[in-house]
Amino acid sequence: MDMNQYLEVFIEESKEHLQMCSEQMLVLEKNPEDLSIVNEIFRSAHTLKGMSATMGYEDLANLTHKMENVLDAIRNSQIILTPELFDVLFLAVDDLEAMVMSIAEGGDGKRNVKSVVRQLELIENGESPVSTSIAEVAASVALEKEEMIAGEYDEFEWTVLQQSNDQGFNSFEISIGLREDCLLKAARVFMVFEVLEKSGEVIKSHPPVELLEEEQFDQQFTVTMVTTESSEVIKKKIMKVSEVDHVVINTLDLEGLRHAANVKVDKVAEVQEQETNHAVLPTDINEKKKQSPAKPASSKTIRVNIERLDILMNLFEELVIDRGRLDQISSDLDNQELHETVERMSRITSDLQTIVLNMRMVPVETVFNRFPKMVRQLARDLNKKVDLEIIGAETELDRTVIDEIGDPLVHLLRNAMDHGIETPEERLAKGKVEEGKILLKAYHSGNHVFIEIDDDGAGINKERVLNKALSNGILTKETAATLSDKQIYELIFASGFSTAETISDVSGRGVGLDVVKNTIESLGGTVTIDSKENEGSIFLIQLPLTLSIISVMLVAIQNEKYAIPLSSIIETAIIKKEDIMNAHNQQVIDFRGKVLPLLFLKDIFEVPFSQEDEEFLSVVIVRKGDKLAGLVVDSFIGQLEIVLKSLGNYLTTAFAISGATILGDGQVALIIDCNTLIH
Amino acid sequence: MSQDMKVIVFQIKDKEYAIPVDKVSGIEKLLHITRVPKAALFVKGVINLRGVITPIIDLRVRFGFEEVEYDGSTRIIIVILDDMEVGLIVDSANDVLDIPVDSIEPQPEVVGHVASEYISGVAKIEKRLLVLINLKKALSLEMTENILREG
């Protein structure tokens, strides 16, 4: 069966379930008594197991299965939740994520998960997972294989095994290892099966026969068979097939299996029971909704290559240009029917436009949602107590920015945890609460997105930064004396700079904050720091909404059209020429009791002059922070939504222009950067 | 055995110039150009090239010739260099030629008025003299600054 068509859905849904698992596990860690959370996790794990088994990803299915067992024991209060247990569960989720990623990248989703599986087993058996040593892991391999298979007979196979047993057949589990240089694995498998089928009946194989036929296994496979012959005879027969390296035969312990199977059936029944309970009690459901408002509303998504969206967008713009021309032609021809058709087309294209543009916008959540787990793990590694609060995860950013912003944020968070937040002892000594706090906040402001990382840790020690900068030769003594606090903080972004006394595994890693700064700047953004010693630091990242949609006011200056971002505009006004006053060579107006400087855009932009000045001036009042200015234009054209485009790599330093956009008639309009016009 | 190089041939003033065809992504008729304020003189502005904002350079201005009105034969040659897509305005462009690599000679000391830094060589094909343009230098931003300072 061709599974490729389901692969994307599988990957997407697996990611969602894993995300769900990590999120809920974090919640659970904080409310260990709330067993309904365990149910949530259990259900996600269960679905994941089913999906991966269907898709033939055995390793994935096996590990989820083990995880499920542990979750089940937790649910039935057979295991007590300990931090170590959470560590193992998170490790398991990490492994699962790695496998799903490997599948997403075209791999086979195989991964060595023996140590995690072993630890999960230990937990399941009520032992402590931490004591696992390498030797134990190795020892567990054989055991694990046996269990792995033992746990996986379905009802039908089970019945066959049992009936055969009653009739005096032997049930064997046979592990066959092929030689590493075996060339035609499928052929050997075929030969082995032929031998086996002459001696008895093969009930089950692992991996399944289809995969074996496609050579989708390493060197090893296992079959379960019923036979009247002895294991010795079977072994000899199989060994006659060439290129077989070894054969291990175990007799199936049907009694033990029956017990395991019964437990399993009980469990399934229980799950169903609990699920029905939830369905019957609407209050319960409501309650749960309140608890997890961030739960993704729908899983009906597909992944689209960003390049395809780019192509779609460009094609769409072509269409818009033609629509403009049609519009023109129809008004020239003055044909009613043509009018109506063109109008309808205009409406459809503008709806289409909204859809195309919105497709590129992704909530920053997709980046943020991996942080809670990371922070938790780091806090444990560093022996610190940290609470991460995330605000504004729904803030939307262009896909291209989203893809790039993850790494810098990881770095800044690591930095905040390693250098910022102190150990609980230090914090108590300083009179702070034991638990440090990191606030990760995203919000829109103007045509920028801001991401703030705010910690209440030690802050930046100016002296130490200065000394380090002096010793690294980044700074001379003379310049050091002239720097403001902020400039000193900025020094930690200099390349080759690290304030850590020893390079720790967490934030050292040979890369400094300069990489963060470079990445953010390559996205057209900026990063600034503010800090207070012993109170904490704030890293503020400002990102442009490159290639995203913004609202602008389109204005005309002589024959040229410019766009002013609505976010910078306070209001528009028409003023009389005689109301203009002069102050120090600067023309100003009185705007509601405030003196505003007037900027004549046609002079600033050296617009070719073709029209006489009029008695009234159209002024756009814009702001930068709390400073205001009036931009004098010739006329207002109107407000519209535009796609922000860069001027390209060639014109990187255009004066007072932040980008460009393509208007409905296909012409380019430049977007005015009000920030550089106001000083 | 001599190797051939495929070039796009275009005219500015009364001379013929050439750019290797692998650097050219298209030749366009004149499109509406949006002026970019305070850009270098030879940067005429930007155009909408099928949805991509593309800067436009007037090679006449770049080479120090007088400007002329654009007409029906004016063409924009879109070249790609180091990830940058730039349009070059030329008087006309209508020829693709194979020139033998060994017919290219280093540029003579003086070639018309064209600043010799922009030229990587000349090729003589029968009676035609083709001036090969060094795109990297012709587009270089450093040169841009020099020109601005001199201007």
PDB file of N, CA and C in Angstrom, chain B residues 96-131:
ATOM      1  N   VAL B  96      22.103  37.787 -30.225  1.00  0.00           N
ATOM      2  CA  VAL B  96      22.841  36.836 -29.393  1.00  0.00           C
ATOM      3  C   VAL B  96      23.938  36.267 -30.275  1.00  0.00           C
ATOM      4  N   LEU B  97      25.167  36.309 -29.793  1.00  0.00           N
ATOM      5  CA  LEU B  97      26.292  35.880 -30.613  1.00  0.00           C
ATOM      6  C   LEU B  97      27.124  34.839 -29.901  1.00  0.00           C
ATOM      7  N   ASP B  98      27.751  33.964 -30.670  1.00  0.00           N
ATOM      8  CA  ASP B  98      28.780  33.097 -30.118  1.00  0.00           C
ATOM      9  C   ASP B  98      30.112  33.739 -30.460  1.00  0.00           C
ATOM     10  N   ILE B  99      30.890  34.049 -29.439  1.00  0.00           N
ATOM     11  CA  ILE B  99      32.204  34.597 -29.772  1.00  0.00           C
ATOM     12  C   ILE B  99      33.277  33.642 -29.269  1.00  0.00           C
ATOM     13  N   PRO B 100      34.292  33.408 -30.087  1.00  0.00           N
ATOM     14  CA  PRO B 100      35.381  32.540 -29.637  1.00  0.00           C
ATOM     15  C   PRO B 100      36.121  33.215 -28.491  1.00  0.00           C
ATOM     16  N   VAL B 101      36.374  32.420 -27.444  1.00  0.00           N
ATOM     17  CA  VAL B 101      37.002  32.996 -26.256  1.00  0.00           C
ATOM     18  C   VAL B 101      38.364  33.608 -26.598  1.00  0.00           C
ATOM     19  N   ASP B 102      39.080  32.989 -27.552  1.00  0.00           N
ATOM     20  CA  ASP B 102      40.420  33.516 -27.817  1.00  0.00           C
ATOM     21  C   ASP B 102      40.404  34.779 -28.673  1.00  0.00           C
ATOM     22  N   SER B 103      39.190  35.215 -29.071  1.00  0.00           N
ATOM     23  CA  SER B 103      39.145  36.497 -29.789  1.00  0.00           C
ATOM     24  C   SER B 103      39.030  37.670 -28.824  1.00  0.00           C
ATOM     25  N   ILE B 104      38.910  37.355 -27.516  1.00  0.00           N
ATOM     26  CA  ILE B 104      38.788  38.436 -26.528  1.00  0.00           C
ATOM     27  C   ILE B 104      40.176  38.930 -26.150  1.00  0.00           C
ATOM     28  N   GLU B 105      40.318  40.230 -26.229  1.00  0.00           N
ATOM     29  CA  GLU B 105      41.603  40.812 -25.847  1.00  0.00           C
ATOM     30  C   GLU B 105      41.378  41.735 -24.665  1.00  0.00           C
ATOM     31  N   PRO B 106      42.422  41.967 -23.890  1.00  0.00           N
ATOM     32  CA  PRO B 106      42.278  42.948 -22.823  1.00  0.00           C
ATOM     33  C   PRO B 106      41.963  44.311 -23.414  1.00  0.00           C
ATOM     34  N   GLN B 107      41.286  45.132 -22.633  1.00  0.00           N
ATOM     35  CA  GLN B 107      40.837  46.381 -23.224  1.00  0.00           C
ATOM     36  C   GLN B 107      42.023  47.290 -23.559  1.00  0.00           C
ATOM     37  N   PRO B 108      41.912  48.034 -24.672  1.00  0.00           N
ATOM     38  CA  PRO B 108      42.948  49.020 -24.973  1.00  0.00           C
ATOM     39  C   PRO B 108      42.926  50.124 -23.921  1.00  0.00           C
ATOM     40  N   GLU B 109      43.945  50.911 -23.931  1.00  0.00           N
ATOM     41  CA  GLU B 109      44.055  51.964 -22.909  1.00  0.00           C
ATOM     42  C   GLU B 109      42.829  52.855 -22.856  1.00  0.00           C
ATOM     43  N   VAL B 110      42.363  53.265 -24.025  1.00  0.00           N
ATOM     44  CA  VAL B 110      41.215  54.171 -24.041  1.00  0.00           C
ATOM     45  C   VAL B 110      40.132  53.579 -24.938  1.00  0.00           C
ATOM     46  N   VAL B 111      38.963  53.443 -24.395  1.00  0.00           N
ATOM     47  CA  VAL B 111      37.839  52.997 -25.229  1.00  0.00           C
ATOM     48  C   VAL B 111      36.736  54.020 -25.100  1.00  0.00           C
ATOM     49  N   GLY B 112      36.667  54.882 -26.032  1.00  0.00           N
ATOM     50  CA  GLY B 112      35.640  55.908 -26.000  1.00  0.00           C
ATOM     51  C   GLY B 112      35.689  56.674 -24.694  1.00  0.00           C
ATOM     52  N   HIS B 113      34.503  56.931 -24.139  1.00  0.00           N
ATOM     53  CA  HIS B 113      34.434  57.662 -22.883  1.00  0.00           C
ATOM     54  C   HIS B 113      34.191  56.744 -21.707  1.00  0.00           C
ATOM     55  N   VAL B 114      34.013  55.477 -22.021  1.00  0.00           N
ATOM     56  CA  VAL B 114      33.605  54.564 -20.952  1.00  0.00           C
ATOM     57  C   VAL B 114      34.758  54.371 -19.978  1.00  0.00           C
ATOM     58  N   ALA B 115      34.453  54.594 -18.724  1.00  0.00           N
ATOM     59  CA  ALA B 115      35.463  54.381 -17.694  1.00  0.00           C
ATOM     60  C   ALA B 115      35.963  52.949 -17.824  1.00  0.00           C
ATOM     61  N   SER B 116      37.268  52.791 -17.967  1.00  0.00           N
ATOM     62  CA  SER B 116      37.781  51.477 -18.350  1.00  0.00           C
ATOM     63  C   SER B 116      37.608  50.421 -17.272  1.00  0.00           C
ATOM     64  N   GLU B 117      37.297  50.831 -16.037  1.00  0.00           N
ATOM     65  CA  GLU B 117      37.107  49.810 -14.994  1.00  0.00           C
ATOM     66  C   GLU B 117      35.929  48.912 -15.303  1.00  0.00           C
ATOM     67  N   TYR B 118      34.947  49.415 -16.057  1.00  0.00           N
ATOM     68  CA  TYR B 118      33.734  48.638 -16.279  1.00  0.00           C
ATOM     69  C   TYR B 118      33.897  47.607 -17.378  1.00  0.00           C
ATOM     70  N   ILE B 119      35.098  47.572 -17.984  1.00  0.00           N
ATOM     71  CA  ILE B 119      35.260  46.738 -19.173  1.00  0.00           C
ATOM     72  C   ILE B 119      36.220  45.601 -18.885  1.00  0.00           C
ATOM     73  N   SER B 120      35.829  44.407 -19.266  1.00  0.00           N
ATOM     74  CA  SER B 120      36.710  43.281 -18.995  1.00  0.00           C
ATOM     75  C   SER B 120      37.494  42.880 -20.243  1.00  0.00           C
ATOM     76  N   GLY B 121      37.119  43.408 -21.389  1.00  0.00           N
ATOM     77  CA  GLY B 121      37.870  43.076 -22.578  1.00  0.00           C
ATOM     78  C   GLY B 121      37.117  43.502 -23.835  1.00  0.00           C
ATOM     79  N   VAL B 122      37.736  43.343 -24.975  1.00  0.00           N
ATOM     80  CA  VAL B 122      37.048  43.631 -26.226  1.00  0.00           C
ATOM     81  C   VAL B 122      37.204  42.418 -27.138  1.00  0.00           C
ATOM     82  N   ALA B 123      36.197  42.238 -27.987  1.00  0.00           N
ATOM     83  CA  ALA B 123      36.279  41.117 -28.916  1.00  0.00           C
ATOM     84  C   ALA B 123      36.010  41.658 -30.317  1.00  0.00           C
ATOM     85  N   LYS B 124      36.835  41.232 -31.257  1.00  0.00           N
ATOM     86  CA  LYS B 124      36.620  41.685 -32.622  1.00  0.00           C
ATOM     87  C   LYS B 124      36.069  40.513 -33.416  1.00  0.00           C
ATOM     88  N   ILE B 125      34.830  40.671 -33.887  1.00  0.00           N
ATOM     89  CA  ILE B 125      34.191  39.623 -34.676  1.00  0.00           C
ATOM     90  C   ILE B 125      33.979  40.218 -36.056  1.00  0.00           C
ATOM     91  N   GLU B 126      34.694  39.699 -37.026  1.00  0.00           N
ATOM     92  CA  GLU B 126      34.690  40.284 -38.365  1.00  0.00           C
ATOM     93  C   GLU B 126      34.906  41.783 -38.239  1.00  0.00           C
ATOM     94  N   LYS B 127      33.896  42.574 -38.654  1.00  0.00           N
ATOM     95  CA  LYS B 127      34.146  44.012 -38.593  1.00  0.00           C
ATOM     96  C   LYS B 127      33.547  44.652 -37.332  1.00  0.00           C
ATOM     97  N   ARG B 128      32.902  43.819 -36.479  1.00  0.00           N
ATOM     98  CA  ARG B 128      32.260  44.396 -35.298  1.00  0.00           C
ATOM     99  C   ARG B 128      33.214  44.353 -34.122  1.00  0.00           C
ATOM    100  N   LEU B 129      33.160  45.414 -33.336  1.00  0.00           N
ATOM    101  CA  LEU B 129      33.968  45.455 -32.121  1.00  0.00           C
ATOM    102  C   LEU B 129      33.016  45.405 -30.922  1.00  0.00           C
ATOM    103  N   LEU B 130      33.098  44.327 -30.146  1.00  0.00           N
ATOM    104  CA  LEU B 130      32.211  44.186 -28.990  1.00  0.00           C
ATOM    105  C   LEU B 130      32.980  44.508 -27.721  1.00  0.00           C
ATOM    106  N   VAL B 131      32.371  45.341 -26.896  1.00  0.00           N
ATOM    107  CA  VAL B 131      33.000  45.673 -25.614  1.00  0.00           C
ATOM    108  C   VAL B 131      32.352  44.795 -24.543  1.00  0.00           C
TER     109      VAL B 131
END
